[in-house]
XYZ file of N, CA, C and O in Angstrom:
796
model
N 25.305 148.764 22.987
C 25.813 149.681 21.970
C 25.385 149.187 20.591
O 25.606 148.054 20.240
N 24.739 150.055 19.812
C 24.227 149.684 18.512
C 25.321 149.548 17.465
O 26.444 150.029 17.636
N 24.997 148.852 16.367
C 25.962 148.643 15.287
C 26.493 149.930 14.678
O 27.691 150.050 14.431
N 25.622 150.941 14.409
C 26.154 152.188 13.842
C 27.192 152.865 14.727
O 28.199 153.378 14.228
N 26.952 152.854 16.045
C 27.900 153.474 16.991
C 29.212 152.703 16.986
O 30.299 153.286 16.988
N 29.112 151.368 16.986
C 30.324 150.546 16.953
C 31.142 150.811 15.692
O 32.368 150.922 15.736
N 30.448 150.934 14.555
C 31.159 151.194 13.297
C 31.909 152.525 13.356
O 33.022 152.643 12.866
N 31.264 153.543 13.929
C 31.894 154.869 14.044
C 33.137 154.765 14.936
O 34.199 155.297 14.602
N 33.010 154.074 16.067
C 34.140 153.924 16.999
C 35.287 153.177 16.329
O 36.462 153.578 16.404
N 34.967 152.076 15.609
C 36.002 151.307 14.917
C 36.678 152.157 13.844
O 37.898 152.067 13.636
N 35.905 152.973 13.147
C 36.475 153.832 12.105
C 37.427 154.843 12.697
O 38.512 155.086 12.163
N 37.022 155.445 13.815
C 37.889 156.436 14.499
C 39.168 155.783 14.992
O 40.276 156.300 14.791
N 39.029 154.605 15.638
C 40.214 153.904 16.146
C 41.138 153.500 15.001
O 42.375 153.594 15.112
N 40.551 153.064 13.887
C 41.344 152.687 12.719
C 42.113 153.862 12.173
O 43.295 153.766 11.821
N 41.445 155.026 12.095
C 42.084 156.242 11.594
C 43.244 156.663 12.509
O 44.310 157.052 12.035
N 43.016 156.579 13.807
C 44.069 156.941 14.774
C 45.263 156.010 14.607
O 46.420 156.443 14.597
N 44.984 154.704 14.425
C 46.063 153.738 14.238
C 46.886 154.077 13.006
O 48.125 154.055 13.047
N 46.222 154.397 11.896
C 46.933 154.716 10.663
C 47.802 155.944 10.850
O 48.970 155.975 10.422
N 47.262 156.971 11.492
C 48.027 158.215 11.713
C 49.265 157.930 12.562
O 50.378 158.372 12.247
N 49.083 157.175 13.651
C 50.214 156.840 14.515
C 51.226 155.985 13.770
O 52.433 156.203 13.853
N 50.718 155.027 12.989
C 51.624 154.142 12.247
C 52.450 154.920 11.240
O 53.634 154.652 11.070
N 51.810 155.878 10.562
C 52.542 156.698 9.589
C 53.604 157.528 10.287
O 54.754 157.613 9.828
N 53.247 158.117 11.427
C 54.179 158.970 12.176
C 55.403 158.193 12.637
O 56.519 158.714 12.661
N 55.210 156.931 13.020
C 56.312 156.128 13.538
C 56.954 155.225 12.476
O 57.770 154.375 12.778
N 56.500 155.396 11.223
C 57.110 154.641 10.127
C 56.731 153.178 10.079
O 57.398 152.390 9.434
N 55.625 152.813 10.764
C 55.199 151.411 10.758
C 54.583 151.068 9.410
O 54.741 149.978 8.903
N 53.858 152.011 8.836
C 53.214 151.795 7.543
C 54.087 152.374 6.443
O 54.444 153.552 6.483
N 54.433 151.568 5.466
C 55.306 152.015 4.386
C 54.485 152.535 3.205
O 53.279 152.325 3.145
N 55.180 153.182 2.285
C 54.515 153.677 1.071
C 54.339 152.569 0.044
O 53.669 152.770 -0.970
N 54.955 151.405 0.262
C 54.812 150.303 -0.671
C 53.387 149.748 -0.587
O 52.799 149.663 0.486
N 52.832 149.330 -1.728
C 51.467 148.819 -1.717
C 51.379 147.413 -1.158
O 52.364 146.676 -1.149
N 50.196 147.042 -0.718
C 49.916 145.649 -0.380
C 49.499 144.938 -1.666
O 48.671 145.441 -2.420
N 50.087 143.782 -1.928
C 49.803 143.030 -3.151
C 49.067 141.744 -2.764
O 49.601 140.932 -2.009
N 47.857 141.577 -3.288
C 47.049 140.400 -2.979
C 46.769 139.642 -4.274
O 45.982 140.100 -5.106
N 47.390 138.475 -4.475
C 47.167 137.697 -5.701
C 45.737 137.135 -5.747
O 45.206 136.708 -4.734
N 45.148 137.134 -6.935
C 43.859 136.488 -7.161
C 44.145 135.218 -7.960
O 44.728 135.270 -9.035
N 43.730 134.084 -7.435
C 44.133 132.818 -8.017
C 43.194 132.322 -9.105
O 42.872 131.125 -9.177
N 42.727 133.232 -9.943
C 41.926 132.884 -11.111
C 41.835 134.114 -12.004
O 41.979 135.237 -11.533
N 41.602 133.913 -13.297
C 41.333 135.011 -14.207
C 39.852 135.184 -14.460
O 39.443 136.087 -15.192
N 39.047 134.312 -13.900
C 37.628 134.296 -14.204
C 36.856 135.315 -13.378
O 36.036 134.960 -12.522
N 37.135 136.587 -13.636
C 36.433 137.676 -12.955
C 35.202 138.077 -13.751
O 35.187 138.007 -14.979
N 34.193 138.546 -13.059
C 32.960 139.030 -13.680
C 32.694 140.448 -13.231
O 33.252 140.905 -12.223
N 31.838 141.158 -13.968
C 31.405 142.505 -13.587
C 29.886 142.442 -13.382
O 29.182 141.835 -14.191
N 29.401 143.004 -12.300
C 27.972 142.953 -12.014
C 27.499 144.239 -11.365
O 28.297 144.988 -10.796
N 26.205 144.495 -11.454
C 25.598 145.626 -10.751
C 24.788 145.119 -9.561
O 24.037 145.892 -8.948
N 24.951 143.854 -9.205
C 24.190 143.251 -8.115
C 25.107 142.828 -6.982
O 26.069 142.083 -7.188
N 24.808 143.271 -5.772
C 25.564 142.868 -4.585
C 25.333 141.377 -4.327
O 24.210 140.889 -4.382
N 26.405 140.650 -4.041
C 26.295 139.215 -3.786
C 27.130 138.869 -2.548
O 28.348 138.802 -2.605
N 26.455 138.631 -1.439
C 27.154 138.360 -0.185
C 27.850 137.003 -0.172
O 28.700 136.747 0.675
N 27.530 136.120 -1.138
C 28.145 134.797 -1.179
C 29.338 134.734 -2.143
O 29.942 133.679 -2.310
N 29.685 135.848 -2.770
C 30.781 135.860 -3.749
C 32.124 135.585 -3.084
O 32.341 135.946 -1.925
N 33.034 134.957 -3.811
C 34.380 134.727 -3.317
C 35.174 136.022 -3.296
O 35.978 136.286 -2.386
N 34.980 136.857 -4.334
C 35.576 138.178 -4.423
C 34.480 139.185 -4.713
O 33.623 138.934 -5.562
N 34.489 140.307 -4.018
C 33.553 141.385 -4.305
C 34.229 142.703 -3.961
O 34.519 142.970 -2.788
N 34.509 143.519 -4.989
C 35.108 144.836 -4.773
C 34.477 145.842 -5.736
O 34.142 145.502 -6.872
N 34.293 147.099 -5.307
C 33.769 148.129 -6.211
C 34.680 148.306 -7.424
O 35.894 148.190 -7.319
N 34.073 148.592 -8.575
C 34.828 148.673 -9.827
C 34.821 150.089 -10.406
O 35.696 150.887 -10.134
N 33.793 150.407 -11.234
C 33.709 151.716 -11.881
C 33.186 152.756 -10.907
O 32.575 152.434 -9.891
N 33.410 154.032 -11.221
C 32.909 155.113 -10.381
C 31.386 155.170 -10.445
O 30.784 154.883 -11.479
N 30.781 155.564 -9.328
C 29.343 155.713 -9.248
C 28.990 157.179 -9.053
O 29.558 157.854 -8.197
N 28.035 157.680 -9.876
C 27.572 159.059 -9.754
C 26.667 159.224 -8.519
O 26.208 158.248 -7.926
N 26.411 160.498 -8.179
C 25.528 160.801 -7.040
C 24.136 160.226 -7.244
O 23.459 159.838 -6.288
N 23.677 160.146 -8.488
C 22.331 159.629 -8.763
C 22.302 158.107 -8.872
O 21.263 157.502 -9.183
N 23.444 157.460 -8.613
C 23.467 155.996 -8.629
C 23.819 155.376 -9.956
O 23.830 154.147 -10.077
N 24.081 156.192 -10.980
C 24.469 155.625 -12.276
C 25.970 155.334 -12.287
O 26.744 155.966 -11.567
N 26.378 154.380 -13.113
C 27.773 154.012 -13.223
C 28.443 154.937 -14.257
O 27.898 155.177 -15.314
N 29.605 155.452 -13.917
C 30.345 156.338 -14.822
C 30.964 155.475 -15.922
O 31.705 154.545 -15.659
N 30.648 155.824 -17.155
C 31.270 155.142 -18.281
C 30.461 153.983 -18.815
O 29.354 153.687 -18.400
N 31.074 153.295 -19.767
C 30.443 152.152 -20.420
C 30.837 150.886 -19.660
O 31.935 150.795 -19.123
N 29.943 149.931 -19.612
C 30.262 148.667 -18.974
C 29.573 147.528 -19.710
O 28.673 147.732 -20.511
N 30.026 146.303 -19.427
C 29.567 145.155 -20.195
C 29.250 143.983 -19.251
O 30.076 143.644 -18.396
N 28.080 143.408 -19.401
C 27.644 142.293 -18.586
C 27.051 141.220 -19.508
O 26.128 141.507 -20.268
N 27.583 140.003 -19.417
C 27.086 138.862 -20.204
C 26.975 139.196 -21.687
O 26.015 138.816 -22.363
N 27.934 139.946 -22.208
C 27.986 140.248 -23.629
C 27.157 141.438 -24.073
O 27.195 141.816 -25.253
N 26.432 142.075 -23.163
C 25.623 143.238 -23.514
C 26.245 144.494 -22.912
O 26.676 144.496 -21.756
N 26.313 145.556 -23.711
C 26.959 146.800 -23.294
C 25.926 147.828 -22.821
O 24.886 148.000 -23.451
N 26.238 148.501 -21.721
C 25.352 149.509 -21.111
C 26.138 150.802 -20.898
O 27.352 150.832 -21.001
N 25.414 151.873 -20.531
C 26.053 153.117 -20.153
C 26.498 153.943 -21.340
O 26.172 153.665 -22.485
N 27.265 154.988 -21.015
C 27.775 155.918 -22.025
C 29.294 155.990 -21.915
O 29.819 156.226 -20.819
N 30.022 155.783 -23.007
C 31.484 155.812 -22.929
C 32.009 157.145 -22.404
O 31.535 158.204 -22.811
N 32.945 157.087 -21.467
C 33.570 158.301 -20.944
C 35.081 158.287 -21.188
O 35.746 159.278 -20.942
N 35.600 157.146 -21.641
C 37.025 157.021 -21.910
C 37.217 156.250 -23.204
O 36.325 155.515 -23.632
N 38.388 156.392 -23.805
C 38.655 155.695 -25.066
C 38.879 154.201 -24.847
O 38.598 153.386 -25.725
N 39.375 153.844 -23.659
C 39.732 152.445 -23.408
C 38.684 151.726 -22.572
O 37.984 152.324 -21.754
N 38.620 150.398 -22.789
C 37.730 149.561 -22.033
C 38.546 148.503 -21.291
O 39.554 148.019 -21.815
N 38.098 148.151 -20.110
C 38.799 147.177 -19.275
C 38.043 145.866 -19.382
O 36.975 145.685 -18.796
N 38.563 144.922 -20.163
C 37.911 143.630 -20.335
C 38.460 142.636 -19.307
O 39.665 142.541 -19.090
N 37.550 141.889 -18.675
C 37.916 140.856 -17.728
C 37.869 139.530 -18.478
O 36.821 138.878 -18.565
N 38.999 139.135 -19.036
C 39.041 137.979 -19.923
C 39.267 136.689 -19.128
O 40.111 136.658 -18.223
N 38.527 135.621 -19.423
C 38.627 134.382 -18.626
C 39.955 133.661 -18.712
O 40.286 132.881 -17.822
N 40.760 133.907 -19.749
C 42.081 133.259 -19.836
C 43.226 134.249 -19.884
O 44.309 133.994 -19.357
N 42.998 135.416 -20.474
C 44.063 136.430 -20.613
C 44.089 137.415 -19.458
O 45.019 138.215 -19.356
N 43.080 137.389 -18.602
C 43.052 138.301 -17.474
C 42.615 139.699 -17.845
O 41.592 139.879 -18.521
N 43.391 140.683 -17.432
C 43.062 142.095 -17.613
C 43.524 142.583 -18.989
O 44.704 142.553 -19.290
N 42.578 143.054 -19.816
C 42.931 143.580 -21.139
C 42.452 145.024 -21.234
O 41.261 145.316 -21.037
N 43.381 145.942 -21.513
C 43.070 147.362 -21.684
C 43.142 147.675 -23.165
O 44.202 147.569 -23.776
N 42.004 148.053 -23.758
C 41.953 148.232 -25.208
C 40.819 149.173 -25.577
O 39.942 149.444 -24.772
N 40.836 149.635 -26.812
C 39.748 150.467 -27.297
C 38.468 149.676 -27.559
O 37.390 150.241 -27.657
N 38.604 148.346 -27.687
C 37.470 147.469 -27.952
C 37.269 146.486 -26.803
O 38.198 146.188 -26.054
N 36.059 145.964 -26.699
C 35.788 144.905 -25.719
C 36.452 143.601 -26.186
O 36.395 143.266 -27.362
N 37.030 142.858 -25.260
C 37.652 141.572 -25.575
C 37.029 140.429 -24.778
O 37.565 139.314 -24.795
N 35.961 140.697 -24.071
C 35.269 139.647 -23.334
C 33.831 140.099 -23.071
O 33.448 141.221 -23.406
N 33.062 139.238 -22.429
C 31.660 139.540 -22.161
C 31.454 140.361 -20.899
O 30.334 140.780 -20.615
N 32.536 140.581 -20.117
C 32.434 141.336 -18.868
C 33.517 142.391 -18.826
O 34.687 142.107 -19.142
N 33.169 143.601 -18.400
C 34.182 144.649 -18.269
C 33.567 145.986 -17.961
O 32.346 146.131 -17.799
N 34.415 147.005 -17.861
C 33.978 148.329 -17.447
C 35.009 149.367 -17.870
O 36.117 149.013 -18.270
N 34.663 150.622 -17.758
C 35.627 151.703 -18.004
C 36.084 152.284 -16.677
O 35.273 152.452 -15.752
N 37.359 152.561 -16.593
C 37.934 153.123 -15.386
C 39.204 153.879 -15.759
O 39.639 153.891 -16.912
N 39.800 154.526 -14.775
C 41.060 155.256 -14.969
C 42.201 154.248 -15.051
O 42.395 153.440 -14.149
N 42.944 154.309 -16.149
C 44.106 153.433 -16.332
C 45.306 154.049 -15.617
O 45.654 155.202 -15.874
N 45.919 153.285 -14.719
C 47.075 153.779 -13.976
C 48.397 153.386 -14.636
O 49.338 154.170 -14.683
N 48.450 152.147 -15.123
C 49.665 151.639 -15.768
C 49.219 150.800 -16.971
O 48.319 149.967 -16.853
N 49.851 151.055 -18.114
C 49.576 150.235 -19.304
C 50.885 149.907 -19.988
O 51.683 150.809 -20.281
N 51.123 148.640 -20.215
C 52.378 148.163 -20.819
C 53.601 148.728 -20.078
O 54.552 149.200 -20.676
N 53.480 148.698 -18.755
C 54.533 149.150 -17.820
C 54.813 150.659 -17.840
O 55.771 151.131 -17.263
N 53.954 151.431 -18.507
C 54.126 152.880 -18.539
C 53.053 153.527 -17.670
O 51.863 153.200 -17.743
N 53.488 154.506 -16.857
C 52.558 155.196 -15.948
C 51.722 156.209 -16.703
O 52.205 156.918 -17.588
N 50.461 156.274 -16.360
C 49.575 157.340 -16.836
C 49.504 158.398 -15.736
O 49.263 158.069 -14.571
N 49.662 159.659 -16.124
C 49.610 160.747 -15.148
C 48.338 161.559 -15.296
O 47.826 161.745 -16.401
N 47.820 162.052 -14.151
C 46.555 162.789 -14.118
C 46.688 164.015 -13.241
O 47.546 164.080 -12.347
N 45.838 164.988 -13.496
C 45.784 166.207 -12.678
C 44.955 165.899 -11.453
O 43.732 166.050 -11.457
N 45.606 165.416 -10.417
C 44.885 164.948 -9.237
C 45.744 165.169 -7.998
O 46.762 164.508 -7.825
N 45.348 166.103 -7.140
C 46.127 166.408 -5.946
C 45.509 165.838 -4.674
O 46.074 165.974 -3.594
N 44.351 165.203 -4.788
C 43.669 164.692 -3.601
C 44.355 163.434 -3.085
O 44.627 162.510 -3.844
N 44.613 163.396 -1.778
C 45.193 162.208 -1.168
C 44.084 161.344 -0.582
O 43.221 161.823 0.144
N 44.116 160.056 -0.922
C 43.095 159.122 -0.444
C 43.699 157.725 -0.468
O 44.735 157.485 -1.100
N 43.067 156.794 0.244
C 43.472 155.407 0.122
C 43.090 154.934 -1.277
O 42.032 155.270 -1.777
N 43.967 154.149 -1.916
C 43.771 153.758 -3.306
C 43.757 152.238 -3.444
O 44.378 151.528 -2.648
N 43.078 151.773 -4.479
C 43.031 150.361 -4.798
C 43.060 150.185 -6.309
O 42.462 150.988 -7.024
N 43.750 149.158 -6.778
C 43.839 148.894 -8.211
C 43.689 147.397 -8.494
O 44.033 146.559 -7.650
N 43.167 147.107 -9.674
C 43.205 145.754 -10.207
C 44.359 145.725 -11.190
O 44.449 146.587 -12.067
N 45.273 144.762 -11.048
C 46.507 144.803 -11.818
C 46.942 143.414 -12.262
O 46.487 142.401 -11.729
N 47.854 143.413 -13.236
C 48.514 142.182 -13.672
C 49.957 142.228 -13.181
O 50.715 143.118 -13.544
N 50.305 141.262 -12.333
C 51.654 141.182 -11.768
C 52.249 139.837 -12.189
O 51.745 138.772 -11.796
N 53.304 139.878 -12.996
C 53.937 138.658 -13.496
C 52.905 137.708 -14.113
O 52.922 136.495 -13.875
N 51.980 138.280 -14.864
C 50.976 137.471 -15.556
C 49.801 137.037 -14.704
O 48.879 136.394 -15.206
N 49.804 137.415 -13.429
C 48.719 137.027 -12.530
C 47.916 138.233 -12.085
O 48.469 139.288 -11.795
N 46.593 138.086 -12.021
C 45.752 139.177 -11.519
C 45.993 139.374 -10.034
O 46.121 138.414 -9.267
N 46.054 140.647 -9.632
C 46.274 140.991 -8.243
C 45.450 142.223 -7.873
O 45.080 143.012 -8.750
N 45.188 142.383 -6.599
C 44.637 143.614 -6.067
C 45.756 144.329 -5.349
O 46.456 143.731 -4.523
N 45.969 145.584 -5.691
C 46.995 146.401 -5.046
C 46.301 147.500 -4.251
O 45.420 148.172 -4.758
N 46.698 147.660 -3.000
C 46.098 148.694 -2.166
C 47.181 149.553 -1.549
O 48.254 149.051 -1.223
N 46.907 150.828 -1.397
C 47.863 151.715 -0.743
C 47.709 151.588 0.764
O 46.613 151.360 1.267
N 48.816 151.715 1.475
C 48.787 151.638 2.943
C 48.597 152.993 3.584
O 48.309 153.087 4.778
N 48.796 154.045 2.795
C 48.601 155.414 3.281
C 47.853 156.199 2.199
O 47.838 155.792 1.036
N 47.241 157.323 2.558
C 46.579 158.148 1.529
C 47.594 158.684 0.519
O 48.685 159.119 0.909
N 47.259 158.631 -0.765
C 48.131 159.071 -1.837
C 47.332 159.769 -2.911
O 46.121 159.547 -3.040
N 48.008 160.599 -3.719
C 47.374 161.106 -4.930
C 47.342 159.950 -5.927
O 48.045 158.931 -5.755
N 46.572 160.120 -6.984
C 46.490 159.088 -8.004
C 47.869 158.849 -8.635
O 48.273 157.703 -8.875
N 48.615 159.935 -8.866
C 49.957 159.802 -9.471
C 50.949 159.123 -8.537
O 51.764 158.298 -8.966
N 50.878 159.440 -7.257
C 51.760 158.779 -6.288
C 51.474 157.281 -6.225
O 52.388 156.467 -6.143
N 50.195 156.940 -6.286
C 49.828 155.535 -6.251
C 50.334 154.820 -7.499
O 50.899 153.716 -7.411
N 50.164 155.443 -8.653
C 50.675 154.843 -9.893
C 52.165 154.615 -9.821
O 52.681 153.549 -10.226
N 52.887 155.588 -9.292
C 54.344 155.460 -9.182
C 54.741 154.359 -8.182
O 55.749 153.687 -8.368
N 53.938 154.186 -7.158
C 54.263 153.178 -6.141
C 53.987 151.755 -6.616
O 54.555 150.806 -6.098
N 53.101 151.603 -7.619
C 52.746 150.239 -8.061
C 53.369 149.836 -9.384
O 53.423 148.657 -9.700
N 53.877 150.791 -10.162
C 54.268 150.452 -11.546
C 55.430 149.466 -11.630
O 55.535 148.712 -12.594
N 56.276 149.429 -10.610
C 57.385 148.469 -10.642
C 56.911 147.030 -10.397
O 57.632 146.073 -10.677
N 55.690 146.908 -9.898
C 55.144 145.565 -9.647
C 54.366 145.024 -10.841
O 54.286 143.813 -11.028
N 53.735 145.899 -11.607
C 52.728 145.436 -12.549
C 52.965 145.903 -13.981
O 53.600 146.932 -14.208
N 52.430 145.134 -14.940
C 52.489 145.544 -16.333
C 51.292 146.403 -16.699
O 51.383 147.315 -17.516
N 50.135 146.094 -16.099
C 48.895 146.855 -16.322
C 48.166 147.034 -14.999
O 48.205 146.123 -14.151
N 47.538 148.188 -14.836
C 46.753 148.417 -13.615
C 45.666 149.448 -13.885
O 45.903 150.429 -14.596
N 44.486 149.211 -13.314
C 43.391 150.167 -13.414
C 42.893 150.534 -12.020
O 42.883 149.682 -11.121
N 42.525 151.780 -11.867
C 42.013 152.244 -10.590
C 40.660 151.602 -10.313
O 39.926 151.219 -11.214
N 40.313 151.497 -9.033
C 39.001 150.999 -8.626
C 38.323 152.017 -7.739
O 38.992 152.793 -7.033
N 37.007 152.033 -7.746
C 36.241 152.988 -6.949
C 36.493 152.754 -5.460
O 36.444 151.620 -4.996
N 36.762 153.824 -4.739
C 36.985 153.722 -3.295
C 36.070 154.698 -2.575
O 34.961 154.358 -2.206
N 36.503 155.945 -2.427
C 35.684 156.928 -1.726
C 35.321 156.465 -0.333
O 36.100 155.795 0.345
N 34.120 156.799 0.103
C 33.648 156.382 1.423
C 33.132 154.951 1.415
O 32.787 154.409 2.445
N 33.058 154.359 0.223
C 32.420 153.051 0.112
C 33.386 151.995 -0.418
O 33.016 151.099 -1.148
N 34.664 152.116 -0.050
C 35.685 151.195 -0.524
C 35.627 149.879 0.222
O 36.564 149.468 0.905
N 34.503 149.180 0.075
C 34.201 147.960 0.801
C 34.578 146.771 -0.057
O 34.770 146.881 -1.259
N 34.675 145.599 0.541
C 34.862 144.410 -0.259
C 35.682 143.346 0.458
O 36.195 143.545 1.565
N 35.814 142.185 -0.217
C 36.561 141.076 0.369
C 37.052 140.147 -0.747
O 36.565 140.158 -1.852
N 38.057 139.348 -0.394
C 38.507 138.253 -1.235
C 38.755 137.078 -0.299
O 39.657 137.131 0.545
N 37.935 136.056 -0.408
C 37.955 134.911 0.510
C 37.839 135.435 1.944
O 36.842 136.057 2.277
N 38.847 135.227 2.769
C 38.760 135.685 4.163
C 39.439 137.042 4.382
O 39.544 137.505 5.506
N 39.903 137.687 3.307
C 40.547 138.995 3.425
C 39.489 140.085 3.288
O 38.771 140.150 2.294
N 39.384 140.934 4.291
C 38.443 142.060 4.262
C 39.203 143.331 3.878
O 40.255 143.629 4.439
N 38.656 144.074 2.929
C 39.304 145.307 2.486
C 38.729 146.529 3.184
O 37.559 146.549 3.555
N 39.543 147.557 3.311
C 39.087 148.896 3.700
C 38.281 148.930 4.969
O 37.145 149.361 5.007
N 38.892 148.484 6.040
C 38.197 148.481 7.326
C 37.821 149.897 7.789
O 36.918 150.073 8.588
N 38.533 150.895 7.271
C 38.267 152.265 7.717
C 37.031 152.855 7.046
O 36.517 153.870 7.482
N 36.539 152.222 5.961
C 35.453 152.811 5.203
C 34.114 152.202 5.584
O 34.005 151.014 5.866
N 33.107 153.037 5.550
C 31.746 152.531 5.776
C 31.242 151.862 4.510
O 31.807 152.013 3.427
N 30.212 151.085 4.635
C 29.596 150.470 3.471
C 28.137 150.866 3.416
O 27.415 150.752 4.395
N 27.704 151.341 2.271
C 26.328 151.743 2.070
C 25.841 151.094 0.782
O 26.190 151.522 -0.314
N 25.037 150.063 0.904
C 24.614 149.298 -0.261
C 23.795 150.151 -1.229
O 23.753 149.888 -2.415
N 23.160 151.204 -0.736
C 22.372 152.069 -1.609
C 23.224 152.972 -2.462
O 22.771 153.544 -3.442
N 24.510 153.135 -2.087
C 25.412 154.029 -2.828
C 26.259 153.266 -3.831
O 26.424 153.708 -4.967
N 26.829 152.126 -3.425
C 27.692 151.389 -4.349
C 26.827 150.595 -5.321
O 25.919 149.875 -4.924
N 27.112 150.736 -6.614
C 26.213 150.166 -7.629
C 26.832 149.072 -8.477
O 26.125 148.401 -9.225
N 28.157 148.877 -8.420
C 28.767 147.914 -9.339
C 30.007 147.278 -8.725
O 30.667 147.883 -7.914
N 30.284 146.055 -9.184
C 31.281 145.247 -8.519
C 32.050 144.380 -9.525
O 31.515 143.934 -10.526
N 33.317 144.084 -9.172
C 34.041 142.970 -9.780
C 33.874 141.814 -8.809
O 34.048 141.977 -7.590
N 33.535 140.645 -9.349
C 33.322 139.535 -8.423
C 33.732 138.188 -9.008
O 33.892 138.035 -10.224
N 33.910 137.237 -8.114
C 34.078 135.833 -8.466
C 32.935 135.089 -7.775
O 32.702 135.296 -6.580
N 32.245 134.272 -8.502
C 31.101 133.548 -7.949
C 31.545 132.666 -6.782
O 32.631 132.094 -6.834
């Protein structure tokens, strides 16, 4: 049995498990909280299989361009699509501001800022992931069931002071140390163009 066929079978089995789990109340609406034990996050457009952390960050267009403005090693690229920028600061962690506060960062949908929820016109239910500050520590928050963007924001705001959405879609791939994210999603290196990572 080839790898593509196995991936399809695993995806189907995973989807069936989630549906059954939701029906029997095994999976809760509370998010999974995964602490990141450093603030030294970077933003890159290069896939790195040896990274300690690698997760999709900004949205990617159909033509492979990154949505919004982003910053790598102190140089800014792209076209601004939002007023705020998400700076990955080496000591302060996640900073949401109109200006860049570090050499690495990107633009994304802000879900929670200063403990206040941001609401959006979004009715689509999907698995969600966020980069957030929880009690001063960077964390990855993931939904256990498909949610609208607003439902996800409401489910995470009691945990975090700040949170930004991360790209998921069909390519919500990634890992942190030995934790693998989004087993239900396929990974296509030609589609995903940008990442938050730890060397």
